[in-house]
């Protein structure tokens, strides 16, 4: 699920006829002050990060004057929220809240449903998971029929919304479905949907994620990678994505795990798993011996040798890594000789640049015998500490992790560490 920031989601809302508070996204405290000045009233300042619960983390705060807005924005821009650095803040007019609602849409993938579900609750502003089910109105959407305005009127009515508030509230729930459909969302959530003391209704927050497979239909959203990331893709992530984008045979998932300066501190291994579950086992094997994965990489689903080669090359390009670890911790169904060829080519280019460099390779599964021969023959005589393992050590995280550790220690000794 490719996520959007609150301010991006709100731009979509605005275009779709859903009222949002007036405001602007900025990157400096000075600009935050200017926006507050222009709005000419009390403001709310909100960290733009891909994390919920910002209110509780002190990342949503208020300011009564431009000067105060500048100060508060400075504080929030210097913060980390759930491990994410805040690079932008949204400065908006502060609403006078009379009531908070929740409106959201998700896809229910349960076998007997498999449809979008519209949800509404009169208990907004809190985590929807904590609201009891009888206080949430749900409407499973028949995608061929779509929804009609009276469906959302009924939802709002069923939870006690009435009088002059009924139409504007139900209208936003209705439009939420339109946004969901037009932008190929996986989820879209307004929490809180605010009714102000002067009787207006606004989307005060927005969480939106686009279906990865539909990202290509929305170049206007500027999503660089159609996958779920914890934070914005790094230069490394973007480069690795090009392998995937240009070659759909098999998959490569590659993500930078820590900053380059952190990698240089030592204890980081260039990590290359094969298959999701097995890849996690490999990370665990490293952690158990006091080492860490600099990156997370997983080539699987019968990728081509060229894709495996490119992934291995970018892993080697990480600064400060103390080893390379190919963690094929399971009996893969794919024919492993493609991996063997890709790895041989990459290591033949990289190992001579780093004499003594540790490389632990575990590869098993279909065409294992041939793959092992390709590795042994192709890597013969290279000046690294290369160890090659087969099915005899499948799932053997303790042994393999121990070998990585031992080779890293030897390599450190070479370098007087
Ligand atoms: P979240 O905690 O990350 O979901 O961030 P929200 O944008 O939902 O903000 C958290 C809470 O701050 C909301 O539930 C509101 O109670 C409060 N809040 C946000 N914007 C305003 C506003 O304009 N006026 C007032 N009075 N409260 C606000
Ligand atoms: Mn919220």
PDB file of N, CA, C and O in Angstrom, residues 257 271 278-288 291-293 295-296 325 327 329:
ATOM      1  N   UNK A 257      17.980  -0.180   5.556  1.00  0.00           N
ATOM      2  CA  UNK A 257      17.468  -0.317   6.918  1.00  0.00           C
ATOM      3  C   UNK A 257      17.954   0.774   7.859  1.00  0.00           C
ATOM      4  O   UNK A 257      17.276   1.121   8.806  1.00  0.00           O
ATOM      5  N   UNK A 271      22.874  -7.680   3.318  1.00  0.00           N
ATOM      6  CA  UNK A 271      21.972  -8.814   3.495  1.00  0.00           C
ATOM      7  C   UNK A 271      21.162  -9.130   2.250  1.00  0.00           C
ATOM      8  O   UNK A 271      20.529  -8.251   1.661  1.00  0.00           O
ATOM      9  N   UNK A 278      12.126 -17.025   4.831  1.00  0.00           N
ATOM     10  CA  UNK A 278      13.529 -17.411   4.968  1.00  0.00           C
ATOM     11  C   UNK A 278      14.394 -16.182   5.194  1.00  0.00           C
ATOM     12  O   UNK A 278      15.364 -16.213   5.950  1.00  0.00           O
ATOM     13  N   UNK A 279      14.001 -15.086   4.567  1.00  0.00           N
ATOM     14  CA  UNK A 279      14.777 -13.855   4.704  1.00  0.00           C
ATOM     15  C   UNK A 279      14.732 -13.351   6.143  1.00  0.00           C
ATOM     16  O   UNK A 279      15.721 -12.866   6.680  1.00  0.00           O
ATOM     17  N   UNK A 280      13.599 -13.524   6.781  1.00  0.00           N
ATOM     18  CA  UNK A 280      13.474 -13.107   8.187  1.00  0.00           C
ATOM     19  C   UNK A 280      14.362 -13.997   9.055  1.00  0.00           C
ATOM     20  O   UNK A 280      15.027 -13.540   9.986  1.00  0.00           O
ATOM     21  N   UNK A 281      14.387 -15.299   8.745  1.00  0.00           N
ATOM     22  CA  UNK A 281      15.231 -16.223   9.503  1.00  0.00           C
ATOM     23  C   UNK A 281      16.697 -15.793   9.437  1.00  0.00           C
ATOM     24  O   UNK A 281      17.433 -15.867  10.423  1.00  0.00           O
ATOM     25  N   UNK A 282      17.113 -15.319   8.274  1.00  0.00           N
ATOM     26  CA  UNK A 282      18.495 -14.872   8.106  1.00  0.00           C
ATOM     27  C   UNK A 282      18.807 -13.627   8.931  1.00  0.00           C
ATOM     28  O   UNK A 282      19.881 -13.513   9.519  1.00  0.00           O
ATOM     29  N   UNK A 283      17.860 -12.692   8.976  1.00  0.00           N
ATOM     30  CA  UNK A 283      18.067 -11.476   9.773  1.00  0.00           C
ATOM     31  C   UNK A 283      18.193 -11.875  11.238  1.00  0.00           C
ATOM     32  O   UNK A 283      19.049 -11.383  11.976  1.00  0.00           O
ATOM     33  N   UNK A 284      17.362 -12.817  11.637  1.00  0.00           N
ATOM     34  CA  UNK A 284      17.394 -13.330  13.000  1.00  0.00           C
ATOM     35  C   UNK A 284      18.744 -13.980  13.309  1.00  0.00           C
ATOM     36  O   UNK A 284      19.315 -13.780  14.382  1.00  0.00           O
ATOM     37  N   UNK A 285      19.242 -14.750  12.336  1.00  0.00           N
ATOM     38  CA  UNK A 285      20.542 -15.414  12.519  1.00  0.00           C
ATOM     39  C   UNK A 285      21.635 -14.377  12.779  1.00  0.00           C
ATOM     40  O   UNK A 285      22.506 -14.571  13.635  1.00  0.00           O
ATOM     41  N   UNK A 286      21.576 -13.262  12.062  1.00  0.00           N
ATOM     42  CA  UNK A 286      22.568 -12.197  12.265  1.00  0.00           C
ATOM     43  C   UNK A 286      22.404 -11.570  13.650  1.00  0.00           C
ATOM     44  O   UNK A 286      23.376 -11.402  14.394  1.00  0.00           O
ATOM     45  N   UNK A 287      21.174 -11.237  13.978  1.00  0.00           N
ATOM     46  CA  UNK A 287      20.932 -10.559  15.259  1.00  0.00           C
ATOM     47  C   UNK A 287      21.389 -11.403  16.442  1.00  0.00           C
ATOM     48  O   UNK A 287      21.912 -10.885  17.419  1.00  0.00           O
ATOM     49  N   UNK A 288      21.214 -12.718  16.324  1.00  0.00           N
ATOM     50  CA  UNK A 288      21.586 -13.608  17.432  1.00  0.00           C
ATOM     51  C   UNK A 288      23.087 -13.636  17.683  1.00  0.00           C
ATOM     52  O   UNK A 288      23.523 -14.035  18.762  1.00  0.00           O
ATOM     53  N   UNK A 291      25.153  -9.160  15.069  1.00  0.00           N
ATOM     54  CA  UNK A 291      25.327  -8.405  13.821  1.00  0.00           C
ATOM     55  C   UNK A 291      23.956  -7.914  13.344  1.00  0.00           C
ATOM     56  O   UNK A 291      22.934  -8.391  13.812  1.00  0.00           O
ATOM     57  N   UNK A 292      23.980  -6.967  12.399  1.00  0.00           N
ATOM     58  CA  UNK A 292      22.714  -6.405  11.925  1.00  0.00           C
ATOM     59  C   UNK A 292      22.696  -6.330  10.401  1.00  0.00           C
ATOM     60  O   UNK A 292      23.751  -6.279   9.768  1.00  0.00           O
ATOM     61  N   UNK A 293      21.511  -6.313   9.857  1.00  0.00           N
ATOM     62  CA  UNK A 293      21.363  -6.184   8.407  1.00  0.00           C
ATOM     63  C   UNK A 293      21.401  -4.700   8.036  1.00  0.00           C
ATOM     64  O   UNK A 293      20.636  -3.912   8.573  1.00  0.00           O
ATOM     65  N   UNK A 295      20.770  -3.658   5.030  1.00  0.00           N
ATOM     66  CA  UNK A 295      19.630  -3.525   4.118  1.00  0.00           C
ATOM     67  C   UNK A 295      18.757  -4.744   4.307  1.00  0.00           C
ATOM     68  O   UNK A 295      19.172  -5.735   4.906  1.00  0.00           O
ATOM     69  N   UNK A 296      17.575  -4.684   3.745  1.00  0.00           N
ATOM     70  CA  UNK A 296      16.757  -5.892   3.629  1.00  0.00           C
ATOM     71  C   UNK A 296      16.595  -6.138   2.141  1.00  0.00           C
ATOM     72  O   UNK A 296      16.116  -5.259   1.419  1.00  0.00           O
ATOM     73  N   UNK A 325      25.941 -11.646   2.955  1.00  0.00           N
ATOM     74  CA  UNK A 325      25.279 -12.866   3.427  1.00  0.00           C
ATOM     75  C   UNK A 325      24.113 -13.186   2.493  1.00  0.00           C
ATOM     76  O   UNK A 325      23.136 -12.444   2.426  1.00  0.00           O
ATOM     77  N   UNK A 327      21.193 -15.465   2.196  1.00  0.00           N
ATOM     78  CA  UNK A 327      20.457 -16.318   3.133  1.00  0.00           C
ATOM     79  C   UNK A 327      19.317 -17.047   2.433  1.00  0.00           C
ATOM     80  O   UNK A 327      18.165 -16.647   2.503  1.00  0.00           O
ATOM     81  N   UNK A 329      17.554 -19.644   3.149  1.00  0.00           N
ATOM     82  CA  UNK A 329      17.260 -20.553   4.255  1.00  0.00           C
ATOM     83  C   UNK A 329      16.116 -21.517   4.022  1.00  0.00           C
ATOM     84  O   UNK A 329      15.473 -21.933   4.968  1.00  0.00           O
TER      85      UNK A 329
END
